[in-house]
Every structure is written in structure tokens, then in C-alpha cells.
Coordinates of C-alpha atoms and ligand atoms in Angstrom, one line a residue:
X1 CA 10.5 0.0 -80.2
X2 CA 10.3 3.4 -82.7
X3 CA 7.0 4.0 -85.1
X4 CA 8.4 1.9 -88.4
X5 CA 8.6 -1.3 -86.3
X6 CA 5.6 -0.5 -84.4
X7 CA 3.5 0.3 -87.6
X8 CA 5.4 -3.1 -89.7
X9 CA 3.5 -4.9 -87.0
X10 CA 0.8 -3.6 -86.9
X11 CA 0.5 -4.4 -90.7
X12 CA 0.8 -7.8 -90.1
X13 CA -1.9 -7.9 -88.1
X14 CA -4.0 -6.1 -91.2
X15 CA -4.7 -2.7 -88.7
X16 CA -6.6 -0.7 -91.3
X17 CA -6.3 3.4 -91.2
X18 CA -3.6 6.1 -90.5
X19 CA -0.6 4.9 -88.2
X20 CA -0.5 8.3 -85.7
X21 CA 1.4 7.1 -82.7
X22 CA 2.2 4.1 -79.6
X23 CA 2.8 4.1 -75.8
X24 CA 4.1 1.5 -73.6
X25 CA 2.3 0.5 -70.6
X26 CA 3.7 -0.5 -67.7
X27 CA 1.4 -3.2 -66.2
X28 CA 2.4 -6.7 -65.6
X29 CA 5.7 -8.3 -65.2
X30 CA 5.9 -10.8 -68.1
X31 CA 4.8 -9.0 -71.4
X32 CA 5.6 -6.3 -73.1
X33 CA 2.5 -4.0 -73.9
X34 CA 1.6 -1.2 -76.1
X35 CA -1.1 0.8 -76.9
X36 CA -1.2 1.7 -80.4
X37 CA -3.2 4.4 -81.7
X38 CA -4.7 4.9 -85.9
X39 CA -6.9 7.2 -87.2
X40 CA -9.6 5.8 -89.3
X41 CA -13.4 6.6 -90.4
X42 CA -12.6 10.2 -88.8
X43 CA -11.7 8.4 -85.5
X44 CA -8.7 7.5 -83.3
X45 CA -8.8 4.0 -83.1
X46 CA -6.9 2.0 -81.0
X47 CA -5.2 -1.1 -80.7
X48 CA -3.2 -3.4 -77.9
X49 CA -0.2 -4.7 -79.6
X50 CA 1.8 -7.1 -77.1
X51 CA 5.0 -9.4 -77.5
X52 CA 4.6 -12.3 -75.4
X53 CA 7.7 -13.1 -73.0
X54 CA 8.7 -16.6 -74.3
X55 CA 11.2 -16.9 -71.6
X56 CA 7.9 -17.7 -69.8
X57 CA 5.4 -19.3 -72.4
X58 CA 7.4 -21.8 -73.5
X59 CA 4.7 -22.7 -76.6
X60 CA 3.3 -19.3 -77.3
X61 CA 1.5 -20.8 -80.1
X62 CA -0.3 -23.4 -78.0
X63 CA -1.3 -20.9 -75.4
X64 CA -2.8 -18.2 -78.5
X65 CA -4.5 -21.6 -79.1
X66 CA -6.0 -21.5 -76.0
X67 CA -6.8 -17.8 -76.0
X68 CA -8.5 -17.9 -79.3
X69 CA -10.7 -21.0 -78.3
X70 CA -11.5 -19.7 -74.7
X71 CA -13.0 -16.4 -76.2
X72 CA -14.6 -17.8 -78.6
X73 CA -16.5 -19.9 -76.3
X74 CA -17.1 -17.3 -73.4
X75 CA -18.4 -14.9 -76.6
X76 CA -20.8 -17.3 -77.8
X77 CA -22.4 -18.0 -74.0
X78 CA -22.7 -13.8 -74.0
X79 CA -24.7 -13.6 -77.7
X80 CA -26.9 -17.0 -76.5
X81 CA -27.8 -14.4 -73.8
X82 CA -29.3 -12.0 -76.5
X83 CA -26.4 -9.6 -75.1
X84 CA -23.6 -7.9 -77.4
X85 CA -20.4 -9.5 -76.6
X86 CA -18.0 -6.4 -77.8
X87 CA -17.0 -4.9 -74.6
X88 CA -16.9 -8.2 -72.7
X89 CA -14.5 -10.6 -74.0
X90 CA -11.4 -10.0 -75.8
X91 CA -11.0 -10.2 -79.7
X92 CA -8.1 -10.7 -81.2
X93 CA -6.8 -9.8 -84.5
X94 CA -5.9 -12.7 -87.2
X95 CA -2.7 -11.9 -88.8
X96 CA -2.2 -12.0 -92.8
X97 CA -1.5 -16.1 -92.5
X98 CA -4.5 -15.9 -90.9
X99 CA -3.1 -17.1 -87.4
X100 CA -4.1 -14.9 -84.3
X101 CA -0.1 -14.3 -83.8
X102 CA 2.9 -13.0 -86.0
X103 CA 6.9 -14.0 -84.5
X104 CA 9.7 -12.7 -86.4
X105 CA 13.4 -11.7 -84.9
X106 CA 11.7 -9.2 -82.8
X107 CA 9.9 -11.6 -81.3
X108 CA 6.3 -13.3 -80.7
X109 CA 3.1 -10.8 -81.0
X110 CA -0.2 -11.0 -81.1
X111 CA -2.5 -7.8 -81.5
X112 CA -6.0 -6.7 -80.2
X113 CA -8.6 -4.0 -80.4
X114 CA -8.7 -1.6 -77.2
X115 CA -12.1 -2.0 -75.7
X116 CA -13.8 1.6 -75.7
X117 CA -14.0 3.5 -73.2
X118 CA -12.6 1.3 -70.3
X119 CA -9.9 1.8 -67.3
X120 CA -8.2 -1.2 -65.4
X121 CA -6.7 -0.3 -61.6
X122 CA -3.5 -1.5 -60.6
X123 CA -5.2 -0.9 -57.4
X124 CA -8.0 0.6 -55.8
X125 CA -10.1 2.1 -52.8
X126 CA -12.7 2.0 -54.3
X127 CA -14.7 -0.8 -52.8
X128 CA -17.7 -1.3 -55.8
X129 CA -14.7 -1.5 -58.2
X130 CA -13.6 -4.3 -55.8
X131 CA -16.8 -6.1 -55.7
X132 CA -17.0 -5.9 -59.6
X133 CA -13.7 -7.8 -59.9
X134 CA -15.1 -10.4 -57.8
X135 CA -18.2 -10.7 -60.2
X136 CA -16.1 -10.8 -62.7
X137 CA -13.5 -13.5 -62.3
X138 CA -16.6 -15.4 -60.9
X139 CA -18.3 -14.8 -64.2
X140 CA -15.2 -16.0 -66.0
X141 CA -15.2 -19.4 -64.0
X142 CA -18.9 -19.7 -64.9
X143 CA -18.7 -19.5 -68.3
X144 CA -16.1 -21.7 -68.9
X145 CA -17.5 -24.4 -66.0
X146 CA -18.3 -26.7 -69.3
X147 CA -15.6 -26.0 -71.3
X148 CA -13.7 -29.3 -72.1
X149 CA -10.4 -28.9 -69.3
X150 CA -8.7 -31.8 -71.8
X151 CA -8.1 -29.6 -75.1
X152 CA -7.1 -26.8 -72.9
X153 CA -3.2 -26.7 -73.4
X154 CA -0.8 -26.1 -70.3
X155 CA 0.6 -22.7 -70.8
X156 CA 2.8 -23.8 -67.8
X157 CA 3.3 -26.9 -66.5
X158 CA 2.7 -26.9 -62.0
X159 CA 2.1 -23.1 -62.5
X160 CA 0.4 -23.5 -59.0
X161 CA 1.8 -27.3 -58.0
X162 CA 3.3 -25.4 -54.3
X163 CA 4.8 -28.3 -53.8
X164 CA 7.0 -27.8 -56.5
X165 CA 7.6 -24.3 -56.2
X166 CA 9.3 -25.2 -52.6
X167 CA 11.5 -28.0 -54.8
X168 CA 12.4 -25.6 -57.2
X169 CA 12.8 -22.8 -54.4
X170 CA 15.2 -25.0 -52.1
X171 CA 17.6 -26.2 -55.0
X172 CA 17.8 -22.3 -56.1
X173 CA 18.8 -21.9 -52.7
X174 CA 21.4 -25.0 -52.6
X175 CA 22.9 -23.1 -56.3
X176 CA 22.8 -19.8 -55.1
X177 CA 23.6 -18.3 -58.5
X178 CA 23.9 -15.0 -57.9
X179 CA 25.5 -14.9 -54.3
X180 CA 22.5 -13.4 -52.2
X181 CA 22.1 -16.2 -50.7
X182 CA 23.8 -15.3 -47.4
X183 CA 22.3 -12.0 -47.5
X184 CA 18.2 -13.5 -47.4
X185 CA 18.6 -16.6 -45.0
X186 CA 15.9 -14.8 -42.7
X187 CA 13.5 -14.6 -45.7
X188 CA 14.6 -17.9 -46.5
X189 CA 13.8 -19.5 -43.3
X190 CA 10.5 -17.7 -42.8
X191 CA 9.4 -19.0 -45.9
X192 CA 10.6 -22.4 -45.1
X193 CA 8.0 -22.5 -41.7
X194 CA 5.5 -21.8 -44.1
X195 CA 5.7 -24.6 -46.8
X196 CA 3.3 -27.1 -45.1
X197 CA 0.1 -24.2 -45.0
X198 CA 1.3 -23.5 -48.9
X199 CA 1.1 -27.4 -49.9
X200 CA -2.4 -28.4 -47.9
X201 CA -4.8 -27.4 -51.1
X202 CA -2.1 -29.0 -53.7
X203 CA -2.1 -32.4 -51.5
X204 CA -6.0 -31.9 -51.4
X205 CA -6.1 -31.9 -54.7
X206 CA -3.9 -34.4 -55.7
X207 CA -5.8 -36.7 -53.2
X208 CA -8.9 -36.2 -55.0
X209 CA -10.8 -33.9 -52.6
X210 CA -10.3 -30.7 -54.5
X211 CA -11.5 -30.8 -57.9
X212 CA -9.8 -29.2 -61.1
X213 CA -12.0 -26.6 -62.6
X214 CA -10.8 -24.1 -66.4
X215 CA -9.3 -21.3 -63.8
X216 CA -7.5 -17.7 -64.6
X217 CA -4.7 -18.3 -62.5
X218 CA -3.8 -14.9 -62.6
X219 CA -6.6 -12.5 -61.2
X220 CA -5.0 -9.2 -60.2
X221 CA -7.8 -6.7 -60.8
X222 CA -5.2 -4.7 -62.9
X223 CA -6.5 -7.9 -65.5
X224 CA -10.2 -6.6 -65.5
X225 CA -11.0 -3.9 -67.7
X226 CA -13.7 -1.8 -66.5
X227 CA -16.5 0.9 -67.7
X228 CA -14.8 4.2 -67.7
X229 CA -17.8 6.2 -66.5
X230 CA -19.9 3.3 -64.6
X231 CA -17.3 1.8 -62.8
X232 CA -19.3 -2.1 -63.9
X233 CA -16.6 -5.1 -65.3
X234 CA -16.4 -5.8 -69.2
X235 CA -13.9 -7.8 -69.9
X236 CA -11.1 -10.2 -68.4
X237 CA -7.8 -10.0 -69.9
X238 CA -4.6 -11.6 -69.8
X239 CA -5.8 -15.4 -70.3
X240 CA -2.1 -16.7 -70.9
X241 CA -2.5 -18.8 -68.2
X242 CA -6.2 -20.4 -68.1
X243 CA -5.6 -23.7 -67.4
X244 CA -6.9 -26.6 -65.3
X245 CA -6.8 -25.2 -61.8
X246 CA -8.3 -24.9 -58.2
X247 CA -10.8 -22.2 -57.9
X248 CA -9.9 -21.4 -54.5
X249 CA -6.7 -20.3 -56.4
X250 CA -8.3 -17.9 -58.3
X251 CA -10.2 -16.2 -55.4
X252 CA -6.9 -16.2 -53.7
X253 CA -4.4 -14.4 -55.7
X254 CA -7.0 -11.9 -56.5
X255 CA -7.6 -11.3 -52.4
X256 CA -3.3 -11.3 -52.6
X257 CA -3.1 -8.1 -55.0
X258 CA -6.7 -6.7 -54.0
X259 CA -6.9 -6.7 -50.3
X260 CA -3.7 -5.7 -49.3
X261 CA -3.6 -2.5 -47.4
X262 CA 0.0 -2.0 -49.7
X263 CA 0.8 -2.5 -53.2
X264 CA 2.9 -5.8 -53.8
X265 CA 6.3 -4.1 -53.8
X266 CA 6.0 -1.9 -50.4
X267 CA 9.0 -1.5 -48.8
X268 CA 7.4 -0.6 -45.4
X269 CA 6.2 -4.0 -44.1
X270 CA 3.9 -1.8 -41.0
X271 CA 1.9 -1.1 -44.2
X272 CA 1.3 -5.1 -45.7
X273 CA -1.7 -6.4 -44.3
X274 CA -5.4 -7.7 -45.2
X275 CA -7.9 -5.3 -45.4
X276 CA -11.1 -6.4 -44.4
X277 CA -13.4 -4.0 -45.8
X278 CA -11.8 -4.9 -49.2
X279 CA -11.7 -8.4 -48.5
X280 CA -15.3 -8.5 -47.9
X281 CA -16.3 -6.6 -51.1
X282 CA -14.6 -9.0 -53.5
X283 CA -15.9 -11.7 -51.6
X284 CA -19.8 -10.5 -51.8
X285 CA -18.8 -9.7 -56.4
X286 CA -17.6 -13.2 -55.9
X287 CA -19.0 -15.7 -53.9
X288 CA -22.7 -15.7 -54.7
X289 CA -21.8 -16.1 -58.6
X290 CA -20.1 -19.1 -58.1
X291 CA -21.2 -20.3 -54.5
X292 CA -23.7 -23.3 -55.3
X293 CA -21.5 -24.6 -58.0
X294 CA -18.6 -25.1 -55.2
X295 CA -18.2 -28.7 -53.2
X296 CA -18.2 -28.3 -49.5
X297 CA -14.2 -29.0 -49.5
X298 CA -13.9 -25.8 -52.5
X299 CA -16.4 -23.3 -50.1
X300 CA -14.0 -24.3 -46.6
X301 CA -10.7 -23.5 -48.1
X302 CA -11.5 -20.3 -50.6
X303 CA -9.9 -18.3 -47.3
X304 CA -6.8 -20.7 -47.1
X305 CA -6.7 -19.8 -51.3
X306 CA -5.9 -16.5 -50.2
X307 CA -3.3 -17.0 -47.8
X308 CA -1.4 -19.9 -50.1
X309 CA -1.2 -18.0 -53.4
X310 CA -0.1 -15.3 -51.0
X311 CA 2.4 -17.1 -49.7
X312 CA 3.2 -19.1 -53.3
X313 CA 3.6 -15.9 -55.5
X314 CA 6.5 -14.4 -52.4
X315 CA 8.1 -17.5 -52.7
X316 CA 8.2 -16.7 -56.1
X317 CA 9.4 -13.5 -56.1
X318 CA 12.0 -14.7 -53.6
X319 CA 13.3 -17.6 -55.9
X320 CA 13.6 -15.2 -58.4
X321 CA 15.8 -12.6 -56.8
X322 CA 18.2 -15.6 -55.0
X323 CA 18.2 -16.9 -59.3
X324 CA 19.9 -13.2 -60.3
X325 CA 16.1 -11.7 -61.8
X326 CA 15.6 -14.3 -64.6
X327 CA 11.7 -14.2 -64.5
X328 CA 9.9 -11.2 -63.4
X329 CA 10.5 -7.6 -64.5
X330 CA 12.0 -5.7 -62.2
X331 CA 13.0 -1.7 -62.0
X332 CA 15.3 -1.5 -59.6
X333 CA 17.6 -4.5 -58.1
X334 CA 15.7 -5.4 -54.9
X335 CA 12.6 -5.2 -56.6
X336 CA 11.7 -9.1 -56.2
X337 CA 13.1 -9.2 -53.1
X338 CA 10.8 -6.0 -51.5
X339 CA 7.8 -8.3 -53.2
X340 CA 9.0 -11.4 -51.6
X341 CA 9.0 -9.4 -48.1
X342 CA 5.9 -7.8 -48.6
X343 CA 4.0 -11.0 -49.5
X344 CA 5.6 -12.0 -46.4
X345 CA 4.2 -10.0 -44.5
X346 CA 0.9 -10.4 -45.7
X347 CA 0.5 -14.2 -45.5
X348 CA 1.6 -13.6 -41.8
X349 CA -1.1 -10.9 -41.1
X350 CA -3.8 -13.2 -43.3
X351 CA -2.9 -16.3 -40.9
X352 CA -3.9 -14.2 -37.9
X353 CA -7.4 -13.4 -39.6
X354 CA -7.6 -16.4 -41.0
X355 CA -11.0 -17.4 -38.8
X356 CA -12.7 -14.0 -39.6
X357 CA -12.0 -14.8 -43.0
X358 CA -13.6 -17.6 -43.2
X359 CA -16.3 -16.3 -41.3
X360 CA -17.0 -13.8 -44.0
X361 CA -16.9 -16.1 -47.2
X362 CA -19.8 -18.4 -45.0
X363 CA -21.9 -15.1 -44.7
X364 CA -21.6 -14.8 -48.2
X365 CA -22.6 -18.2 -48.9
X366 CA -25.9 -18.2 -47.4
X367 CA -27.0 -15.6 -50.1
X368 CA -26.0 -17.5 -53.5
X369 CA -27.5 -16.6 -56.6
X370 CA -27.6 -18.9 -59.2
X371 CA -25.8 -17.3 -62.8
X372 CA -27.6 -17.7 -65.3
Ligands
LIG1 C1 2.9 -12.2 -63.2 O1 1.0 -11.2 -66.0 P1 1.5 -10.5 -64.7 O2 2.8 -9.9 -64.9 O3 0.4 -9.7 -64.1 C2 2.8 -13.7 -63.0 C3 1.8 -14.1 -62.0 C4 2.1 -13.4 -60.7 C5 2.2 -11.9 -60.9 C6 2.6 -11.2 -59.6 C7 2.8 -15.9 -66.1 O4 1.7 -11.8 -63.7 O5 1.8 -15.5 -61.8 O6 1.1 -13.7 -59.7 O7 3.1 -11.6 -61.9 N1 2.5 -14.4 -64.3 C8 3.2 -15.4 -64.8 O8 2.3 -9.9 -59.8 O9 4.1 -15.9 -64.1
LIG2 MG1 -0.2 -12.5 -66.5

């Protein structure tokens, strides 16, 4: 990417002002993001200007659909509650055609404005930060609890069917593709052992005792923007993948990134683990938002959320690296293989706690508060 292209886009998307400059940011593994900054009214002003991986989204302009409808709706819940909605949903920008995206031979983009003065964490110690995140996805869920599931579009068809993913995972292995096969059968058996834990909440499901609720389905923190000075949640971003989902999903894959005593790509397994302390904080942000909404089945298997997304998103990462690196980005060429590991390794520690997890979503049950 250089300035011209950078700026051409930008006028697509009608950015008003004086082009000054753009960085990349390196944060997720699907999209390509930049922060573009203009001068205007005496100000820098600036702008998120992403290209959406299409590798991935099959029918970006379905999904934009989505996006643009889901904001909408989340914003007019916030102004119904006499409160400004600018710093707490996104808005996207409408491109000349008037549609919220803009594709040419560079690709598929869709533009934003930056919300002022607010920081996302790729991770974090700090444990209010934590609890915020929790608030906030369970603010998300709650805001969108009425929102008609049948006009949502599916971004990605069994983006969480685990049953699947082991299909898909075993016949990669059977292909081997790129010949690594014989170099991860210990991965590959470990992750074998664990298919009947990672396929007890789909079966649930599917059998009609775990409902389908609009979910994220991708809640690393590093997807919450937050106040700069104040540390409190504004908005949610990345909503390519709000579909119809399990809610102990949600809760789970943020515990996976949040409450890991490593980031997702350690190479020193000692270091993967579940950290309680953190655990516990996104539990108390989260629980009582959404506790009295949640069946008895959804409140007993939020823990076991944690450990299948945990072991779902390795399996992942491992299917990836055995396929040669076609889906996530990677920097260096074990990368999805030291994430497959290091999931590993913290599915196996989160089976050992599993009890005291549990124990600590119940505590946190018995002091819901209803949202408003
Ligand atoms: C991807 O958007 P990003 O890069 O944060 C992936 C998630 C995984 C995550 C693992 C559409 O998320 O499902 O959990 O990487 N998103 C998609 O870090 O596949
Ligand atoms: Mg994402």
C-alpha cells in the first residue's frame, strides 16, 4: 500500500479534509488494517480503512450487510437510553454508490471513523480492563437478544459446528498437503483424545438443549476498544462474524485469549495455562449482565465454553499449518503450529480446573443484575 492508493480510497469512501499520512496495524489474523490519518477543521482526524480477507468471507457484501444492520440496531437501543451512541458502536462510512463498501482489483474495503481517544489490548494484566471486556461482550449479547437471528446472514457457514472442524481436520490430515504430516502426529493424536469434550455443546445444541442466541463469535479483548484515560469499554469491533451462535461460545473464546497466563503463540508451553485471577474478573464484567437471561443448560456449561473454543481454535490453527498456511496470517513458518501447541496446552491445564471453574461462574450467578 503507498499514500495515492491509500488516499484513492479513502475518496471513495467521501473522507473529507487533507490526506497527511497511514499506518498498518498488526492485529488480527484475517484482515488487513490501517489507520489513516486527515487533517480537517484544524484537527487530525482519523479514519480505520480495512480490506476484508475474502479468502475468508466468502460474501463480503452480505456480511457488510450484516454489520451495517447490527449497528444500527445496537445504536438505536443506546439513544432510546437518552445516551450518545458515538463512542459505543461502530459507524461506518457509505461509499459514493452509497454502499457501506468499495471492491476494486485491490480488493474489498470498507472504511470507518477512529473512535477518539480509545486503546484496545492485545492483552492485559490489568484485571478492571479484564472485567470491562466481560461487561462488554455481555452488553453486546444483550442488545441484540431481540434482534431477528433469521435476517442475520452466515458470514461463515459451521464457524463453530466442532464437529465439523474434526471432519475437516482429519481429511486435512488424510491429504497431507504440505508434508508435515509426519512431523505433528503427537499434536495430532492429542488433539484426536480431545474431539468428544470439543463436540458435547455442538451435540447439545443440535439436540435442542442449547439454544442459538445473535453471538460475536470472536471475542478476543484485542476486539474491544476502550477509554484511553478511564480504562471503561466503548465499543465492540470486528462484527464479521455475528451470527447465530451459542453464548457459552462467546464467553469461551474470550476466557481462550484473556485468561491465558501466555499470549496465543508462546513457544514455552510451562507458560500456557488458565489464570484464575483473570478468569474470575471477566467472569464477574460478564456473568451478571447476562446471568438471568441464560437457561440452566447455558449457566452449566459457560466453563466447558471456555475449554472447547480453546480446544476448537488449536485445532484450527493445527489444520491450518498441516494445509501449508492457507487461512491465518502467519510471520514466521511454525507460527500456527506454536498456536496449535499452546492452545494445547491450555485446554489441558483448563480440564484440570475445570470444577473450580465452574465453581466461580455459580458465585457469580447468585449476584445477577438485570441490564437495563
Ligand atoms: C481470527 O479476526 P481475528 O484475526 O482476530 C479468527 C478467529 C480466531 C482468531 C484466533 C474469521 O480472528 O475465529 O479465534 O483468529 N477469525 C476468523 O486468534 O476465522
Ligand atoms: Mg475477526
Amino acid at each position: 500500500m503507498n499514500n495515492e492508493k491509500i488516499k484513492e480510497l479513502c475518496d471513495k469512501f467521501s473522507v473529507k479534509g487533507e490526506f497527511r499520512s497511514f499506518k498498518k496495524i498488526e492485529n488480527g489474523h484475517i484482515n488487513q488494517t490501517y489507520v489513516v490519518y486527515y487533517f480537517r477543521d484544524g484537527e487530525i482526524k482519523d479514519y480505520i480503512l480495512q480490506r476484508v480477507n475474502t479468502y475468508v468471507f466468502k460474501e463480503p457484501v452480505s456480511m457488510m450487510e450484516n454489520i451495517s444492520n447490527i449497528t444500527e440496531y445496537i445504536r438505536a437501543k443506546i439513544k432510546a437510553e437518552g445516551v450518545s451512541a458515538k463512542r459505543l458502536v461502530l459507524h461506518f462510512s457509505t461509499a459514493t454508490d452509497g454502499k457501506y463498501y468499495y471492491e476494486d482489483e485491490s480488493g474489498f474495503w470498507r472504511c470507518s471513523r477512529y473512535i477518539d481517544d480509545s486503546v484496545t489490548f492485545n492483552s492485559t494484566e490489568n484485571l478492571k480492563v479484564i472485567e470491562e471486556t466481560g461487561k462488554a461482550f455481555g452488553e453486546f449479547q444483550t442488545y441484540l437478544a431481540d434482534y431477528p437471528v433469521k435476517e442475520l446472514h452466515i458470514a461463515i457457514p459451521h464457524f463453530h459446528n466442532t464437529v465439523m472442524r474434526y471432519r475437516t481436520f482429519y481429511s486435512s490430515v488424510a491429504k497431507d498437503q504440505s508434508g508435515r504430516r509426519a512431523s505433528v502426529e503427537k499434536e495430532i493424536a492429542e488433539y484426536s483424545a480431545l474431539e468428544d469434550t470439543a463436540c458435547e455443546m455442538y451435540k447439545m445444541q443440535r439436540a435442542g438443549k442449547l439454544p442459538l442466541k445473535v453471538t460475536h463469535n470472536d471475542t478476543k479483548c484485542n476486539n474491544v476498544l476502550f477509554d484511553k484515560d478511564t480504562f471503561e469499554h466503548l465499543a465492540v469491533l470486528d462484527l464479521d462474524t455475528v451470527m447465530p451462535g451459542l453464548i457459552g461460545f462467546d464467553f469461551g473464546d474470550a476466557i481462550r485469549f484473556i485468561a491465558n497466563t501466555a499470549e496465543e503463540d508462546e513457544k514455552d508451553l510451562e507458560k500456557a495455562g488458565l489464570d484464575f485471577d483473570k478468569y474470575e474478573a471477566f467472569v464477574k464484567g460478564f456473568v451478571p449482565v447476562v446471568g438471568d437471561t441464560l437457561t440452566d443448560y447455558e449457566k452449566d456449561t459457560l466453563a466447558l465454553g471456555a475449554i472447547t473454543m480453546t480446544i476448537e481454535c488449536g485445532l484450527r490453527f493445527l489444520t491450518d499449518y498441516i494445509d501449508g498456511d492457507k487461512y491465518f496470517g502467519i510471520s514466521y513458518p511454525d507460527h500456527n503450529l506454536d498456536r496449535a501447541r499452546c492452545q494445547l496446552a491450555l485446554a489441558k491445564d483448563m480440564i484440570k480446573k475445570y470444577g473450580e471453574m465452574k465453581n466461580i461462574v455459580e458465585k457469580y450467578l447468585k449476584c445477577n443484575i438485570s441490564h437495563q
